[in-house]
Protein backbone atom coordinates (compact mmCIF):
# COMPACT_ATOMS: atom_id res chain seq x y z
CA UNK A 1 0.00 0.00 0.00
CA UNK A 2 1.35 3.43 -0.90
CA UNK A 3 1.59 6.37 1.44
CA UNK A 4 -1.21 8.04 -0.50
CA UNK A 5 -3.48 5.01 0.00
CA UNK A 6 -2.70 4.96 3.72
CA UNK A 7 -3.49 8.67 4.06
CA UNK A 8 -6.72 8.23 2.12
CA UNK A 9 -7.76 5.34 4.37
CA UNK A 10 -6.90 7.44 7.43
CA UNK A 11 -9.05 10.35 6.20
CA UNK A 12 -11.94 7.98 5.47
CA UNK A 13 -11.69 6.51 8.96
CA UNK A 14 -11.61 9.96 10.56
CA UNK A 15 -14.61 11.08 8.51
CA UNK A 16 -16.60 7.99 9.54
CA UNK A 17 -15.72 8.57 13.20
CA UNK A 18 -16.66 12.26 12.99
CA UNK A 19 -20.02 11.37 11.41
CA UNK A 20 -20.73 8.77 14.08
CA UNK A 21 -19.88 11.22 16.86
CA UNK A 22 -22.08 13.91 15.31
CA UNK A 23 -25.00 11.46 15.05
CA UNK A 24 -24.57 10.55 18.72
CA UNK A 25 -24.27 14.22 19.71
CA UNK A 26 -27.51 15.13 17.90
CA UNK A 27 -29.35 12.23 19.55
CA UNK A 28 -27.93 13.30 22.94
CA UNK A 29 -28.95 16.92 22.29
CA UNK A 30 -32.47 15.78 21.47
CA UNK A 31 -32.69 13.75 24.67
CA UNK A 32 -31.41 16.67 26.75
CA UNK A 33 -33.90 18.95 24.97
CA UNK A 34 -36.70 16.52 25.74
CA UNK A 35 -35.74 16.39 29.41
CA UNK A 36 -35.58 20.19 29.55
CA UNK A 37 -38.98 20.52 27.86
CA UNK A 38 -40.48 17.86 30.13
CA UNK A 39 -39.29 19.80 33.17
CA UNK A 40 -40.86 22.98 31.77
CA UNK A 41 -44.13 21.09 31.26
CA UNK A 42 -44.00 19.68 34.80
CA UNK A 43 -43.75 15.99 33.84
CA UNK A 44 -42.67 13.45 36.45
CA UNK A 45 -39.40 11.52 36.06
CA UNK A 46 -40.89 8.52 34.22
CA UNK A 47 -42.96 10.68 31.90
CA UNK A 48 -39.94 12.92 31.30
CA UNK A 49 -37.84 9.95 30.12
CA UNK A 50 -40.65 8.80 27.82
CA UNK A 51 -41.05 12.31 26.45
CA UNK A 52 -37.29 12.66 25.87
CA UNK A 53 -37.37 9.39 23.90
CA UNK A 54 -40.25 10.74 21.82
CA UNK A 55 -38.21 13.86 21.02
CA UNK A 56 -35.29 11.68 19.90
CA UNK A 57 -37.64 9.66 17.65
CA UNK A 58 -39.12 12.86 16.20
CA UNK A 59 -35.75 13.65 14.64
CA UNK A 60 -36.14 10.71 12.26
CA UNK A 61 -39.24 12.19 10.58
CA UNK A 62 -37.27 14.51 8.27
CA UNK A 63 -33.68 15.53 7.64
CA UNK A 64 -32.55 18.45 9.78
CA UNK A 65 -33.73 19.65 13.14
CA UNK A 66 -37.02 21.31 12.18
CA UNK A 67 -39.03 18.21 13.09
CA UNK A 68 -37.57 18.30 16.62
CA UNK A 69 -38.26 22.03 16.93
CA UNK A 70 -41.85 21.60 15.72
CA UNK A 71 -42.49 18.78 18.19
CA UNK A 72 -41.19 20.66 21.21
CA UNK A 73 -42.80 23.97 20.21
CA UNK A 74 -46.13 22.24 19.53
CA UNK A 75 -46.00 20.38 22.83
CA UNK A 76 -45.26 23.61 24.70
CA UNK A 77 -48.23 25.24 22.99
CA UNK A 78 -50.43 22.23 23.83
CA UNK A 79 -49.34 22.48 27.46
CA UNK A 80 -50.26 26.16 27.53
CA UNK A 81 -46.66 27.37 27.77
CA UNK A 82 -45.43 30.32 25.75
CA UNK A 83 -41.78 30.05 24.83
CA UNK A 84 -40.55 31.98 21.83
CA UNK A 85 -38.93 30.35 18.83
CA UNK A 86 -35.70 32.10 19.82
CA UNK A 87 -35.77 30.64 23.33
CA UNK A 88 -36.26 27.10 22.04
CA UNK A 89 -33.62 27.42 19.31
CA UNK A 90 -31.17 28.98 21.75
CA UNK A 91 -31.67 26.06 24.14
CA UNK A 92 -31.17 23.63 21.23
CA UNK A 93 -27.85 25.30 20.38
CA UNK A 94 -26.74 25.32 24.03
CA UNK A 95 -27.61 21.64 24.46
CA UNK A 96 -25.90 20.73 21.17
CA UNK A 97 -22.66 22.17 22.51
CA UNK A 98 -23.06 20.30 25.80
CA UNK A 99 -23.87 17.05 23.97
CA UNK A 100 -20.80 17.33 21.71
CA UNK A 101 -18.59 17.92 24.74
CA UNK A 102 -20.09 14.89 26.49
CA UNK A 103 -19.60 12.65 23.44
CA UNK A 104 -15.98 13.79 23.00
CA UNK A 105 -15.37 13.08 26.71
CA UNK A 106 -16.74 9.59 26.26
CA UNK A 107 -19.79 10.10 28.47
Tab-separated table of N, CA and C in Angstrom:
chain	number	residue	atom	x	y	z
A	1	UNK	N	0.847	-1.172	0.000
A	1	UNK	CA	0.000	0.000	0.000
A	1	UNK	C	0.893	1.235	0.000
A	2	UNK	N	0.550	2.211	-0.819
A	2	UNK	CA	1.351	3.430	-0.896
A	2	UNK	C	0.978	4.385	0.230
A	3	UNK	N	1.842	5.355	0.418
A	3	UNK	CA	1.590	6.371	1.444
A	3	UNK	C	0.289	7.104	1.160
A	4	UNK	N	0.025	7.375	-0.120
A	4	UNK	CA	-1.213	8.045	-0.501
A	4	UNK	C	-2.427	7.208	-0.099
A	5	UNK	N	-2.376	5.908	-0.360
A	5	UNK	CA	-3.484	5.007	-0.005
A	5	UNK	C	-3.700	4.981	1.509
A	6	UNK	N	-2.608	4.971	2.254
A	6	UNK	CA	-2.705	4.957	3.716
A	6	UNK	C	-3.326	6.249	4.235
A	7	UNK	N	-2.914	7.370	3.653
A	7	UNK	CA	-3.493	8.665	4.057
A	7	UNK	C	-4.971	8.716	3.718
A	8	UNK	N	-5.316	8.224	2.533
A	8	UNK	CA	-6.721	8.227	2.123
A	8	UNK	C	-7.558	7.385	3.086
A	9	UNK	N	-7.058	6.228	3.427
A	9	UNK	CA	-7.760	5.344	4.370
A	9	UNK	C	-7.899	6.017	5.736
A	10	UNK	N	-6.854	6.719	6.157
A	10	UNK	CA	-6.900	7.445	7.427
A	10	UNK	C	-7.955	8.541	7.420
A	11	UNK	N	-8.034	9.301	6.312
A	11	UNK	CA	-9.051	10.346	6.197
A	11	UNK	C	-10.458	9.757	6.187
A	12	UNK	N	-10.628	8.639	5.507
A	12	UNK	CA	-11.938	7.982	5.469
A	12	UNK	C	-12.341	7.511	6.861
A	13	UNK	N	-11.408	6.965	7.601
A	13	UNK	CA	-11.695	6.505	8.961
A	13	UNK	C	-12.064	7.672	9.873
A	14	UNK	N	-11.322	8.781	9.748
A	14	UNK	CA	-11.614	9.956	10.563
A	14	UNK	C	-12.978	10.519	10.212
A	15	UNK	N	-13.309	10.578	8.935
A	15	UNK	CA	-14.612	11.079	8.506
A	15	UNK	C	-15.731	10.222	9.082
A	16	UNK	N	-15.581	8.906	9.005
A	16	UNK	CA	-16.596	7.995	9.542
A	16	UNK	C	-16.759	8.191	11.046
A	17	UNK	N	-15.657	8.350	11.763
A	17	UNK	CA	-15.719	8.574	13.203
A	17	UNK	C	-16.401	9.906	13.516
A	18	UNK	N	-16.044	10.947	12.777
A	18	UNK	CA	-16.657	12.259	12.987
A	18	UNK	C	-18.172	12.198	12.752
A	19	UNK	N	-18.591	11.491	11.703
A	19	UNK	CA	-20.018	11.366	11.408
A	19	UNK	C	-20.747	10.603	12.513
A	20	UNK	N	-20.130	9.555	13.000
A	20	UNK	CA	-20.728	8.772	14.078
A	20	UNK	C	-20.860	9.615	15.345
A	21	UNK	N	-19.826	10.374	15.669
A	21	UNK	CA	-19.876	11.222	16.858
A	21	UNK	C	-20.935	12.313	16.713
A	22	UNK	N	-21.073	12.869	15.529
A	22	UNK	CA	-22.079	13.905	15.311
A	22	UNK	C	-23.489	13.324	15.441
A	23	UNK	N	-23.708	12.127	14.917
A	23	UNK	CA	-25.005	11.463	15.054
A	23	UNK	C	-25.339	11.255	16.529
A	24	UNK	N	-24.362	10.777	17.288
A	24	UNK	CA	-24.570	10.554	18.722
A	24	UNK	C	-24.821	11.870	19.454
A	25	UNK	N	-24.104	12.921	19.062
A	25	UNK	CA	-24.274	14.219	19.712
A	25	UNK	C	-25.671	14.791	19.443
A	26	UNK	N	-26.161	14.634	18.226
A	26	UNK	CA	-27.506	15.127	17.900
A	26	UNK	C	-28.554	14.354	18.691
A	27	UNK	N	-28.405	13.045	18.775
A	27	UNK	CA	-29.346	12.233	19.554
A	27	UNK	C	-29.289	12.642	21.027
A	28	UNK	N	-28.082	12.877	21.546
A	28	UNK	CA	-27.931	13.303	22.941
A	28	UNK	C	-28.559	14.677	23.143
A	29	UNK	N	-28.334	15.582	22.196
A	29	UNK	CA	-28.949	16.918	22.290
A	29	UNK	C	-30.463	16.800	22.344
A	30	UNK	N	-31.022	15.940	21.503
A	30	UNK	CA	-32.468	15.781	21.473
A	30	UNK	C	-32.999	15.222	22.789
A	31	UNK	N	-32.266	14.298	23.379
A	31	UNK	CA	-32.686	13.745	24.673
A	31	UNK	C	-32.623	14.833	25.746
A	32	UNK	N	-31.530	15.580	25.776
A	32	UNK	CA	-31.411	16.673	26.746
A	32	UNK	C	-32.515	17.714	26.542
A	33	UNK	N	-32.828	18.011	25.290
A	33	UNK	CA	-33.899	18.953	24.974
A	33	UNK	C	-35.235	18.415	25.473
A	34	UNK	N	-35.468	17.129	25.267
A	34	UNK	CA	-36.703	16.520	25.736
A	34	UNK	C	-36.819	16.569	27.251
A	35	UNK	N	-35.719	16.327	27.945
A	35	UNK	CA	-35.736	16.395	29.410
A	35	UNK	C	-35.977	17.825	29.892
A	36	UNK	N	-35.370	18.786	29.220
A	36	UNK	CA	-35.580	20.193	29.552
A	36	UNK	C	-37.041	20.582	29.327
A	37	UNK	N	-37.586	20.196	28.181
A	37	UNK	CA	-38.982	20.521	27.865
A	37	UNK	C	-39.932	19.838	28.848
A	38	UNK	N	-39.632	18.593	29.182
A	38	UNK	CA	-40.476	17.862	30.127
A	38	UNK	C	-40.505	18.566	31.483
A	39	UNK	N	-39.350	19.068	31.904
A	39	UNK	CA	-39.289	19.805	33.169
A	39	UNK	C	-40.151	21.067	33.091
A	40	UNK	N	-40.048	21.779	31.961
A	40	UNK	CA	-40.860	22.984	31.773
A	40	UNK	C	-42.346	22.660	31.819
A	41	UNK	N	-42.723	21.485	31.306
A	41	UNK	CA	-44.128	21.092	31.265
A	41	UNK	C	-44.576	20.419	32.561
A	42	UNK	N	-43.660	20.232	33.501
A	42	UNK	CA	-43.999	19.676	34.796
A	42	UNK	C	-44.233	18.176	34.802
A	43	UNK	N	-43.590	17.445	33.889
A	43	UNK	CA	-43.753	15.990	33.842
A	43	UNK	C	-42.939	15.327	34.947
A	44	UNK	N	-43.430	14.196	35.445
A	44	UNK	CA	-42.670	13.446	36.451
A	44	UNK	C	-41.501	12.726	35.779
A	45	UNK	N	-40.638	12.118	36.577
A	45	UNK	CA	-39.396	11.522	36.059
A	45	UNK	C	-39.654	10.466	34.986
A	46	UNK	N	-40.601	9.560	35.218
A	46	UNK	CA	-40.889	8.521	34.221
A	46	UNK	C	-41.440	9.111	32.934
A	47	UNK	N	-42.371	10.029	33.079
A	47	UNK	CA	-42.956	10.682	31.902
A	47	UNK	C	-41.911	11.508	31.165
A	48	UNK	N	-40.994	12.115	31.916
A	48	UNK	CA	-39.938	12.920	31.299
A	48	UNK	C	-39.033	12.048	30.431
A	49	UNK	N	-38.675	10.871	30.905
A	49	UNK	CA	-37.838	9.952	30.122
A	49	UNK	C	-38.569	9.514	28.851
A	50	UNK	N	-39.860	9.206	28.987
A	50	UNK	CA	-40.653	8.804	27.819
A	50	UNK	C	-40.756	9.951	26.821
A	51	UNK	N	-40.956	11.152	27.338
A	51	UNK	CA	-41.050	12.309	26.452
A	51	UNK	C	-39.721	12.562	25.741
A	52	UNK	N	-38.612	12.456	26.477
A	52	UNK	CA	-37.290	12.656	25.874
A	52	UNK	C	-37.058	11.641	24.752
A	53	UNK	N	-37.494	10.408	24.952
A	53	UNK	CA	-37.370	9.388	23.898
A	53	UNK	C	-38.218	9.753	22.690
A	54	UNK	N	-39.389	10.319	22.926
A	54	UNK	CA	-40.254	10.741	21.819
A	54	UNK	C	-39.614	11.876	21.023
A	55	UNK	N	-38.912	12.769	21.713
A	55	UNK	CA	-38.214	13.861	21.022
A	55	UNK	C	-37.088	13.299	20.156
A	56	UNK	N	-36.357	12.322	20.679
A	56	UNK	CA	-35.290	11.680	19.897
A	56	UNK	C	-35.885	11.029	18.647
A	57	UNK	N	-36.998	10.321	18.803
A	57	UNK	CA	-37.643	9.660	17.653
A	57	UNK	C	-38.164	10.671	16.632
A	58	UNK	N	-38.592	11.829	17.104
A	58	UNK	CA	-39.124	12.857	16.201
A	58	UNK	C	-38.082	13.309	15.188
A	59	UNK	N	-36.810	13.199	15.541
A	59	UNK	CA	-35.747	13.651	14.641
A	59	UNK	C	-35.626	12.781	13.395
A	60	UNK	N	-36.237	11.607	13.411
A	60	UNK	CA	-36.142	10.710	12.263
A	60	UNK	C	-37.254	10.938	11.247
A	61	UNK	N	-38.140	11.914	11.500
A	61	UNK	CA	-39.235	12.188	10.583
A	61	UNK	C	-38.743	12.844	9.300
A	62	UNK	N	-37.804	13.774	9.417
A	62	UNK	CA	-37.272	14.511	8.267
A	62	UNK	C	-35.799	14.823	8.511
A	63	UNK	N	-35.061	15.085	7.448
A	63	UNK	CA	-33.678	15.534	7.644
A	63	UNK	C	-33.673	16.904	8.331
A	64	UNK	N	-32.668	17.165	9.106
A	64	UNK	CA	-32.550	18.451	9.784
A	64	UNK	C	-33.205	18.416	11.148
A	65	UNK	N	-33.227	19.583	11.782
A	65	UNK	CA	-33.733	19.646	13.139
A	65	UNK	C	-35.109	20.282	13.259
A	66	UNK	N	-35.713	20.652	12.134
A	66	UNK	CA	-37.018	21.307	12.181
A	66	UNK	C	-38.101	20.417	12.778
A	67	UNK	N	-38.021	19.116	12.539
A	67	UNK	CA	-39.026	18.210	13.090
A	67	UNK	C	-38.955	18.191	14.616
A	68	UNK	N	-37.752	18.261	15.164
A	68	UNK	CA	-37.575	18.299	16.617
A	68	UNK	C	-38.115	19.625	17.162
A	69	UNK	N	-37.768	20.716	16.509
A	69	UNK	CA	-38.259	22.027	16.930
A	69	UNK	C	-39.783	22.055	16.929
A	70	UNK	N	-40.386	21.590	15.832
A	70	UNK	CA	-41.847	21.603	15.724
A	70	UNK	C	-42.499	20.776	16.836
A	71	UNK	N	-41.925	19.626	17.141
A	71	UNK	CA	-42.491	18.775	18.193
A	71	UNK	C	-42.476	19.501	19.525
A	72	UNK	N	-41.316	20.011	19.898
A	72	UNK	CA	-41.191	20.662	21.207
A	72	UNK	C	-42.057	21.922	21.263
A	73	UNK	N	-42.004	22.745	20.227
A	73	UNK	CA	-42.805	23.971	20.208
A	73	UNK	C	-44.296	23.638	20.270
A	74	UNK	N	-44.723	22.643	19.523
A	74	UNK	CA	-46.126	22.238	19.532
A	74	UNK	C	-46.555	21.695	20.882
A	75	UNK	N	-45.682	20.931	21.513
A	75	UNK	CA	-46.005	20.380	22.834
A	75	UNK	C	-46.066	21.471	23.893
A	76	UNK	N	-45.183	22.472	23.782
A	76	UNK	CA	-45.257	23.607	24.704
A	76	UNK	C	-46.595	24.326	24.529
A	77	UNK	N	-46.960	24.556	23.280
A	77	UNK	CA	-48.229	25.240	22.992
A	77	UNK	C	-49.395	24.424	23.534
A	78	UNK	N	-49.368	23.101	23.323
A	78	UNK	CA	-50.426	22.228	23.828
A	78	UNK	C	-50.515	22.216	25.338
A	79	UNK	N	-49.380	22.454	25.997
A	79	UNK	CA	-49.343	22.480	27.459
A	79	UNK	C	-49.671	23.870	28.006
A	80	UNK	N	-49.929	24.809	27.105
A	80	UNK	CA	-50.263	26.164	27.533
A	80	UNK	C	-49.068	27.014	27.900
A	81	UNK	N	-47.881	26.610	27.482
A	81	UNK	CA	-46.660	27.370	27.766
A	81	UNK	C	-46.318	28.242	26.574
A	82	UNK	N	-45.825	29.433	26.839
A	82	UNK	CA	-45.431	30.322	25.753
A	82	UNK	C	-43.933	30.570	25.814
A	83	UNK	N	-43.215	29.824	25.004
A	83	UNK	CA	-41.782	30.046	24.832
A	83	UNK	C	-41.587	30.473	23.389
A	84	UNK	N	-40.760	31.473	23.181
A	84	UNK	CA	-40.546	31.976	21.830
A	84	UNK	C	-39.695	30.998	21.021
A	85	UNK	N	-39.761	31.168	19.715
A	85	UNK	CA	-38.926	30.355	18.830
A	85	UNK	C	-37.453	30.554	19.186
A	86	UNK	N	-37.078	31.790	19.467
A	86	UNK	CA	-35.698	32.097	19.821
A	86	UNK	C	-35.242	31.393	21.084
A	87	UNK	N	-36.117	31.320	22.084
A	87	UNK	CA	-35.766	30.639	23.329
A	87	UNK	C	-35.517	29.154	23.091
A	88	UNK	N	-36.398	28.539	22.316
A	88	UNK	CA	-36.260	27.105	22.042
A	88	UNK	C	-35.005	26.840	21.219
A	89	UNK	N	-34.799	27.627	20.167
A	89	UNK	CA	-33.616	27.422	19.310
A	89	UNK	C	-32.325	27.699	20.072
A	90	UNK	N	-32.348	28.684	20.940
A	90	UNK	CA	-31.171	28.980	21.747
A	90	UNK	C	-30.849	27.800	22.668
A	91	UNK	N	-31.874	27.216	23.267
A	91	UNK	CA	-31.668	26.059	24.139
A	91	UNK	C	-31.148	24.879	23.318
A	92	UNK	N	-31.659	24.706	22.103
A	92	UNK	CA	-31.174	23.628	21.232
A	92	UNK	C	-29.687	23.800	20.953
A	93	UNK	N	-29.266	25.034	20.659
A	93	UNK	CA	-27.849	25.305	20.385
A	93	UNK	C	-26.990	25.051	21.627
A	94	UNK	N	-27.469	25.524	22.774
A	94	UNK	CA	-26.739	25.321	24.028
A	94	UNK	C	-26.580	23.826	24.324
A	95	UNK	N	-27.658	23.069	24.172
A	95	UNK	CA	-27.606	21.644	24.461
A	95	UNK	C	-26.784	20.875	23.428
A	96	UNK	N	-26.740	21.365	22.191
A	96	UNK	CA	-25.905	20.733	21.166
A	96	UNK	C	-24.433	20.832	21.559
A	97	UNK	N	-24.044	21.984	22.066
A	97	UNK	CA	-22.656	22.170	22.506
A	97	UNK	C	-22.336	21.254	23.685
A	98	UNK	N	-23.253	21.173	24.637
A	98	UNK	CA	-23.060	20.296	25.797
A	98	UNK	C	-22.968	18.841	25.348
A	99	UNK	N	-23.852	18.438	24.444
A	99	UNK	CA	-23.873	17.051	23.970
A	99	UNK	C	-22.574	16.694	23.255
A	100	UNK	N	-22.070	17.600	22.414
A	100	UNK	CA	-20.803	17.334	21.714
A	100	UNK	C	-19.664	17.161	22.700
A	101	UNK	N	-19.626	18.032	23.708
A	101	UNK	CA	-18.586	17.921	24.737
A	101	UNK	C	-18.680	16.588	25.471
A	102	UNK	N	-19.902	16.170	25.792
A	102	UNK	CA	-20.093	14.894	26.489
A	102	UNK	C	-19.640	13.716	25.624
A	103	UNK	N	-19.983	13.742	24.352
A	103	UNK	CA	-19.599	12.652	23.438
A	103	UNK	C	-18.082	12.592	23.298
A	104	UNK	N	-17.450	13.753	23.125
A	104	UNK	CA	-15.976	13.789	23.005
A	104	UNK	C	-15.301	13.272	24.268
A	105	UNK	N	-15.935	13.531	25.423
A	105	UNK	CA	-15.370	13.085	26.705
A	105	UNK	C	-15.667	11.620	26.985
A	106	UNK	N	-16.432	10.997	26.098
A	106	UNK	CA	-16.742	9.591	26.258
A	106	UNK	C	-17.859	9.289	27.236
A	107	UNK	N	-18.664	10.297	27.523
A	107	UNK	CA	-19.786	10.099	28.465
A	107	UNK	C	-20.982	9.491	27.765
